[in-house]
Amino acid sequence: MSHFCERRAKCSVPTSISLWSVLTTTGPLLASVHFLIPHQMAFVILLLVLLVALISEDSKVRDLTNTRSEYKLKTQSSRYNLMAMLSLLLIVLIPFNAPVLAVWGRNIWADYRNPFPGDWDALRILPLLALVWLCVSGRSIKPRPL
């Protein structure tokens, strides 16, 4: 039992998250949603970021499969599965965001100044932004002890 706890303590050392890193990664997207783009465009941007991270995570899982490191393979594959599930969910939700993006793009093409006056809510993407940031940063959601 102590061997399992030692291995778990080595692998799950929490890293400190600085406020500066959070603000520099999420701040520009939230500011652009508030002033420039609708939240549906931020949805598409976050989906693309997640897909790029998923592709890079796939190569890490394949490398660990070749080295046969059991514990690291389990944690990496669970993170990969979480990212794959989240990206599949976002891909399924694209048809709900596509009409708004099509109208927004047409209005920009037609040189309208304010295409959507009420569609600039940055708070709508905060949960999705937190999930994508959690997946891309390499951290995992820790289960609560029962």
Short mmCIF file of C-alpha atoms in Angstrom, two decimals:
data_model
loop_
_atom_site.label_atom_id
_atom_site.label_comp_id
_atom_site.label_asym_id
_atom_site.label_seq_id
_atom_site.Cartn_x
_atom_site.Cartn_y
_atom_site.Cartn_z
CA MET A 1 0.00 0.00 0.00
CA SER A 2 2.83 2.42 0.80
CA HIS A 3 4.40 1.80 -2.62
CA PHE A 4 1.17 2.92 -4.30
CA CYS A 5 1.04 6.08 -2.17
CA GLU A 6 4.66 6.90 -2.97
CA ARG A 7 4.08 6.50 -6.70
CA ARG A 8 0.93 8.59 -6.50
CA ALA A 9 2.70 11.32 -4.51
CA LYS A 10 5.48 11.54 -7.10
CA CYS A 11 3.14 11.77 -10.07
CA SER A 12 0.47 14.09 -8.68
CA VAL A 13 2.62 16.92 -7.39
CA PRO A 14 0.51 20.03 -7.89
CA THR A 15 2.12 22.84 -9.79
CA SER A 16 1.40 26.40 -8.85
CA ILE A 17 -0.84 28.33 -11.19
CA SER A 18 0.09 31.97 -11.27
CA LEU A 19 -2.49 34.65 -11.78
CA TRP A 20 -0.32 36.10 -14.54
CA SER A 21 -0.46 32.90 -16.61
CA VAL A 22 -4.24 32.72 -16.27
CA LEU A 23 -4.70 36.37 -17.25
CA THR A 24 -2.37 36.18 -20.25
CA THR A 25 -4.07 33.09 -21.66
CA THR A 26 -7.72 33.87 -20.97
CA GLY A 27 -7.71 37.66 -20.89
CA PRO A 28 -7.26 38.36 -24.62
CA LEU A 29 -10.00 35.90 -25.58
CA LEU A 30 -12.45 37.32 -23.05
CA ALA A 31 -11.64 40.89 -24.10
CA SER A 32 -12.08 40.07 -27.78
CA VAL A 33 -15.43 38.39 -27.06
CA HIS A 34 -16.55 41.45 -25.14
CA PHE A 35 -15.50 43.95 -27.82
CA LEU A 36 -14.91 42.26 -31.21
CA ILE A 37 -16.26 38.78 -31.83
CA PRO A 38 -19.41 36.89 -30.76
CA HIS A 39 -19.05 34.07 -28.26
CA GLN A 40 -19.75 31.53 -31.01
CA MET A 41 -16.46 32.50 -32.66
CA ALA A 42 -14.67 31.97 -29.34
CA PHE A 43 -16.36 28.55 -29.22
CA VAL A 44 -14.81 27.67 -32.58
CA ILE A 45 -11.40 29.02 -31.49
CA LEU A 46 -11.48 26.92 -28.32
CA LEU A 47 -12.48 23.86 -30.35
CA LEU A 48 -9.49 24.35 -32.64
CA VAL A 49 -7.15 24.78 -29.66
CA LEU A 50 -8.53 21.59 -28.14
CA LEU A 51 -8.11 19.63 -31.38
CA VAL A 52 -4.48 20.75 -31.72
CA ALA A 53 -3.82 19.71 -28.11
CA LEU A 54 -5.57 16.40 -28.74
CA ILE A 55 -3.29 15.66 -31.69
CA SER A 56 -0.18 16.41 -29.64
CA GLU A 57 -1.51 14.30 -26.74
CA ASP A 58 -2.02 11.40 -29.13
CA SER A 59 1.68 11.32 -29.94
CA LYS A 60 2.54 11.34 -26.23
CA VAL A 61 0.23 8.39 -25.57
CA ARG A 62 1.75 6.47 -28.47
CA ASP A 63 5.27 7.11 -27.16
CA LEU A 64 4.28 5.87 -23.70
CA THR A 65 2.69 2.77 -25.23
CA ASN A 66 6.06 1.91 -26.76
CA THR A 67 7.93 2.39 -23.47
CA ARG A 68 5.29 0.44 -21.50
CA SER A 69 5.21 2.71 -18.49
CA GLU A 70 2.00 1.51 -16.85
CA TYR A 71 1.14 4.35 -14.46
CA LYS A 72 2.09 7.18 -16.81
CA LEU A 73 0.24 5.48 -19.64
CA LYS A 74 -2.89 5.27 -17.49
CA THR A 75 -2.83 8.96 -16.56
CA GLN A 76 -1.95 10.13 -20.08
CA SER A 77 -4.62 7.94 -21.67
CA SER A 78 -7.27 9.17 -19.22
CA ARG A 79 -6.34 12.78 -20.08
CA TYR A 80 -6.45 11.87 -23.77
CA ASN A 81 -9.89 10.30 -23.33
CA LEU A 82 -11.15 13.41 -21.51
CA MET A 83 -9.89 15.64 -24.32
CA ALA A 84 -11.38 13.37 -26.98
CA MET A 85 -14.75 13.32 -25.24
CA LEU A 86 -14.79 17.11 -24.86
CA SER A 87 -13.78 17.69 -28.48
CA LEU A 88 -16.47 15.28 -29.68
CA LEU A 89 -19.06 17.14 -27.61
CA LEU A 90 -17.94 20.47 -29.09
CA ILE A 91 -18.04 19.08 -32.63
CA VAL A 92 -21.62 17.93 -32.03
CA LEU A 93 -22.53 21.45 -30.84
CA ILE A 94 -21.11 23.20 -33.93
CA PRO A 95 -24.45 23.18 -35.84
CA PHE A 96 -25.99 25.35 -33.11
CA ASN A 97 -23.26 27.96 -33.52
CA ALA A 98 -22.88 27.86 -37.30
CA PRO A 99 -25.95 29.98 -38.27
CA VAL A 100 -24.91 32.81 -35.98
CA LEU A 101 -21.38 32.72 -37.35
CA ALA A 102 -22.68 32.69 -40.91
CA VAL A 103 -24.81 35.80 -40.30
CA TRP A 104 -21.94 37.50 -38.43
CA GLY A 105 -19.56 36.80 -41.31
CA ARG A 106 -22.07 38.02 -43.88
CA ASN A 107 -22.61 41.23 -41.92
CA ILE A 108 -18.88 41.86 -41.72
CA TRP A 109 -18.58 41.16 -45.46
CA ALA A 110 -21.40 43.63 -46.15
CA ASP A 111 -19.57 46.23 -44.02
CA TYR A 112 -22.15 46.59 -41.27
CA ARG A 113 -20.76 48.25 -38.20
CA ASN A 114 -22.64 46.39 -35.47
CA PRO A 115 -23.75 42.94 -36.65
CA PHE A 116 -25.05 41.56 -33.33
CA PRO A 117 -25.78 44.07 -30.60
CA GLY A 118 -26.77 41.49 -27.96
CA ASP A 119 -24.43 38.59 -28.65
CA TRP A 120 -21.25 39.78 -26.95
CA ASP A 121 -21.53 38.05 -23.58
CA ALA A 122 -18.09 36.88 -22.44
CA LEU A 123 -19.53 34.99 -19.46
CA ARG A 124 -21.04 32.36 -21.76
CA ILE A 125 -17.64 30.94 -22.67
CA LEU A 126 -16.08 30.93 -19.19
CA PRO A 127 -17.00 27.28 -18.35
CA LEU A 128 -15.80 26.08 -21.74
CA LEU A 129 -12.67 28.21 -21.45
CA ALA A 130 -11.93 26.68 -18.04
CA LEU A 131 -12.37 23.12 -19.36
CA VAL A 132 -10.22 23.68 -22.43
CA TRP A 133 -7.54 25.45 -20.38
CA LEU A 134 -7.56 22.56 -17.90
CA CYS A 135 -7.12 20.00 -20.70
CA VAL A 136 -4.47 21.94 -22.61
CA SER A 137 -2.41 22.85 -19.55
CA GLY A 138 -1.82 19.19 -18.70
CA ARG A 139 -3.69 19.16 -15.42
CA SER A 140 -6.42 16.70 -14.68
CA ILE A 141 -9.61 16.93 -12.70
CA LYS A 142 -9.01 15.32 -9.33
CA PRO A 143 -11.84 13.15 -8.02
CA ARG A 144 -13.27 14.16 -4.68
CA PRO A 145 -12.69 11.65 -1.90
CA LEU A 146 -15.84 9.95 -0.69
#
